[in-house]
Amino acid sequence: MKLYRKALNDANYGLSLSPSWAKLQSRKAVAHFYLKEYDESVQAYQAALGLDPGNEEYRKGLEQAKRLGGSAQNLERRRKDQQEREKREKENAAAAAAGRRKQQNYDYSSRENEAPMRYGSPAVEEVLRQRGRKEQMRMEQYERDLIEYKKIRRECLAKWRASTGLVNEKPEEDRGRSVRVDIFGFLRGKCVKSGCNAWYRDIDAVHNAWGNEEAITCAVCGYSNGEHEDCGQYPLREPLKPRSMGTSFQDELKIPGIHRAN
């Protein structure tokens, strides 16, 4: 089935370049036939016969497609039905969009007519409570992420020190990028082939990391990152501490519909 669909695509592409080639029309008709798209097959055979009226093979193919219910009229009717459906769908979508705009305008005008919330009112207090809860959840998530970040770095560092023998050192970092971490984020230790104690990447020498073999080659021993012991995926960026959402009076004034009573 996939081969017939590919043949149909090839025939359509060929016809876009040479629309008067009868052989391509016949190939299109055959593909539609085996895909059980008999209406389309009839139309394509008729187009092929229009370009090569005396071709007996095209005539027999047309008759066979018609016997199985194929009809150019059916195809035209289906196309018109599809156009009508698309037209109705567009009209319905436009009507729905207009309804949403009307509702939004109504909601806005309703809010404008409502009495404004006063500073210190229950509504304001509820908004501030919600902000406080959201800020607390964000801070708790940040603390969990920070703990996990430090834990992973400690574990990777312990493996790296055991691999390299550099027990009192840490993987050097240069402008936020570690020269001991490969482009895939893995901390690399001792080379199993050369005896080089730790993988090293010259950041300044490698400008385009992706697609550049130098990016995965140790600048000390010349072997790739895969020949150096894997000490784990080493996170370089510490989680960002979330900014405060604010619960001061100045922040309260930014809540829509709220102003301070005189």
Coordinates of C-alpha atoms in Angstrom, one line a residue, residues 37-231:
E37 CA -9.7 5.1 -5.2
Y38 CA -11.7 4.3 -8.2
D39 CA -13.2 7.7 -8.9
E40 CA -9.7 9.2 -9.0
S41 CA -8.5 6.4 -11.2
V42 CA -11.3 7.0 -13.7
Q43 CA -10.4 10.7 -13.9
A44 CA -6.7 9.9 -14.4
Y45 CA -7.4 7.3 -17.1
Q46 CA -9.7 9.8 -18.9
A47 CA -6.9 12.4 -18.8
A48 CA -4.4 9.8 -20.2
L49 CA -6.8 8.9 -23.1
G50 CA -7.3 12.6 -23.8
L51 CA -3.5 12.8 -24.4
D52 CA -3.2 9.5 -26.1
P53 CA -6.7 8.5 -27.5
G54 CA -5.6 5.3 -29.3
N55 CA -4.0 3.6 -26.3
E56 CA -5.8 0.3 -25.7
E57 CA -4.2 -0.2 -22.3
Y58 CA -5.6 3.1 -21.0
R59 CA -9.0 2.2 -22.3
K60 CA -9.1 -1.2 -20.6
G61 CA -7.9 0.3 -17.4
L62 CA -10.7 2.9 -17.6
E63 CA -13.3 0.2 -18.1
Q64 CA -12.0 -1.9 -15.2
A65 CA -12.1 1.2 -12.9
K66 CA -15.7 2.0 -14.0
R67 CA -16.8 -1.6 -13.4
L68 CA -15.7 -1.3 -9.8
G69 CA -17.8 1.8 -9.3
G70 CA -15.4 4.6 -10.4
S71 CA -16.9 7.7 -11.8
A72 CA -15.6 11.2 -12.6
Q73 CA -19.0 12.6 -11.6
N74 CA -18.7 10.9 -8.2
L75 CA -15.3 12.6 -7.7
E76 CA -16.7 16.0 -8.7
R77 CA -19.6 15.6 -6.3
R78 CA -17.2 14.6 -3.5
R79 CA -15.1 17.6 -4.2
K80 CA -18.1 19.9 -4.1
D81 CA -19.2 18.4 -0.8
Q82 CA -15.7 18.9 0.6
Q83 CA -15.7 22.5 -0.4
E84 CA -19.1 23.0 1.2
R85 CA -17.9 21.4 4.4
E86 CA -14.8 23.6 4.5
K87 CA -16.9 26.6 3.8
R88 CA -19.3 25.7 6.7
E89 CA -16.3 25.0 9.0
K90 CA -14.8 28.5 8.2
E91 CA -18.2 30.1 8.8
N92 CA -18.6 28.3 12.1
A93 CA -15.1 29.2 13.2
A94 CA -15.7 32.8 12.4
A95 CA -19.0 32.8 14.3
A96 CA -17.4 31.2 17.3
A97 CA -14.5 33.8 17.2
A98 CA -17.1 36.6 17.0
G99 CA -19.0 35.1 20.0
R100 CA -15.8 34.9 22.0
R101 CA -15.0 38.5 21.3
K102 CA -18.5 39.6 22.2
Q103 CA -18.2 37.6 25.5
Q104 CA -14.8 39.2 26.3
N105 CA -16.2 42.7 25.6
Y106 CA -19.2 41.8 27.9
D107 CA -16.9 40.5 30.6
Y108 CA -14.7 43.6 30.4
S109 CA -17.7 46.0 30.6
S110 CA -19.1 44.0 33.5
R111 CA -15.8 44.4 35.4
E112 CA -15.8 48.1 34.6
N113 CA -19.2 48.5 36.1
E114 CA -18.4 46.5 39.3
A115 CA -17.5 48.4 42.4
P116 CA -13.7 48.5 42.7
M117 CA -12.0 46.4 45.3
R118 CA -10.7 48.4 48.2
Y119 CA -7.3 48.1 49.9
G120 CA -7.6 45.7 52.8
S121 CA -10.9 44.2 51.5
P122 CA -11.4 40.4 51.6
A123 CA -11.0 40.2 47.8
V124 CA -7.5 41.9 48.0
E125 CA -6.5 39.7 50.9
E126 CA -7.5 36.6 48.9
V127 CA -5.4 37.7 46.0
L128 CA -2.4 38.2 48.3
R129 CA -2.9 34.8 49.9
Q130 CA -2.9 33.2 46.5
R131 CA 0.3 35.0 45.6
G132 CA 1.9 33.9 48.8
R133 CA 1.0 30.3 48.3
K134 CA 2.4 30.3 44.7
E135 CA 5.6 32.0 45.8
Q136 CA 6.0 29.4 48.6
M137 CA 5.5 26.5 46.1
R138 CA 8.1 28.0 43.7
M139 CA 10.6 28.4 46.5
E140 CA 10.1 24.9 47.7
Q141 CA 10.6 23.5 44.2
Y142 CA 13.8 25.7 43.8
E143 CA 15.2 24.3 47.1
R144 CA 14.5 20.7 45.9
D145 CA 16.2 21.4 42.6
L146 CA 19.2 23.0 44.3
I147 CA 19.6 20.0 46.7
E148 CA 19.4 17.6 43.7
Y149 CA 21.9 19.7 41.7
K150 CA 24.5 19.7 44.6
K151 CA 24.0 16.0 45.2
I152 CA 24.6 15.0 41.5
R153 CA 27.7 17.2 41.4
R154 CA 29.1 15.6 44.6
E155 CA 28.6 12.1 43.2
C156 CA 30.2 13.0 39.9
L157 CA 33.1 14.7 41.6
A158 CA 33.8 11.6 43.8
K159 CA 33.9 9.4 40.7
W160 CA 36.1 11.8 38.9
R161 CA 38.6 12.1 41.7
A162 CA 38.7 8.3 42.0
S163 CA 39.3 8.0 38.3
T164 CA 41.9 10.7 37.9
G165 CA 43.7 10.5 41.3
L166 CA 43.3 14.3 41.6
V167 CA 41.8 14.0 45.1
N168 CA 42.2 17.6 46.1
E169 CA 41.0 19.2 42.8
K170 CA 37.7 20.0 41.2
P171 CA 36.9 19.9 37.4
E172 CA 38.1 23.3 36.1
E173 CA 35.4 25.6 34.7
D174 CA 36.0 28.3 32.1
R175 CA 33.3 31.0 31.7
G176 CA 30.6 28.6 32.9
R177 CA 31.9 25.7 30.8
S178 CA 33.9 22.9 32.3
V179 CA 37.0 21.8 30.3
R180 CA 36.6 18.4 31.9
V181 CA 33.0 17.9 30.6
D182 CA 32.4 16.8 27.0
I183 CA 29.8 18.4 24.7
F184 CA 27.2 15.9 25.8
G185 CA 27.5 17.0 29.5
F186 CA 29.4 14.0 30.8
L187 CA 32.4 14.5 33.2
R188 CA 35.3 12.4 31.8
G189 CA 38.1 10.9 33.8
K190 CA 41.1 8.8 33.0
C191 CA 41.8 7.6 29.5
V192 CA 41.7 3.8 29.3
K193 CA 44.1 3.7 26.4
S194 CA 46.8 6.3 26.9
G195 CA 46.8 6.6 30.7
C196 CA 46.1 10.3 30.4
N197 CA 44.7 11.1 33.9
A198 CA 41.8 13.3 32.9
W199 CA 40.0 14.3 29.7
Y200 CA 40.6 18.0 28.7
R201 CA 38.8 20.1 26.2
D202 CA 40.4 23.3 24.9
I203 CA 37.3 25.5 24.7
D204 CA 39.0 28.4 22.8
A205 CA 40.3 26.0 20.1
V206 CA 36.9 24.5 19.4
H207 CA 34.5 27.2 18.1
N208 CA 31.8 25.0 16.5
A209 CA 31.3 22.0 18.8
W210 CA 28.6 20.1 16.9
G211 CA 30.0 18.3 13.9
N212 CA 33.6 19.1 14.8
E213 CA 35.6 16.0 15.9
E214 CA 38.0 18.2 17.9
A215 CA 35.1 18.9 20.3
I216 CA 35.2 15.2 21.4
T217 CA 39.0 14.8 21.3
C218 CA 41.1 15.1 24.4
A219 CA 43.6 18.0 24.0
V220 CA 46.1 16.1 26.1
C221 CA 46.2 12.5 24.7
G222 CA 44.3 12.9 21.4
Y223 CA 41.8 10.1 22.2
S224 CA 38.0 10.7 22.0
N225 CA 35.7 11.3 25.0
G226 CA 34.5 7.7 24.7
E227 CA 38.0 6.4 25.6
H228 CA 37.9 8.2 28.9
E229 CA 36.0 6.9 31.9
D230 CA 32.4 8.2 32.3
C231 CA 32.0 9.9 35.7

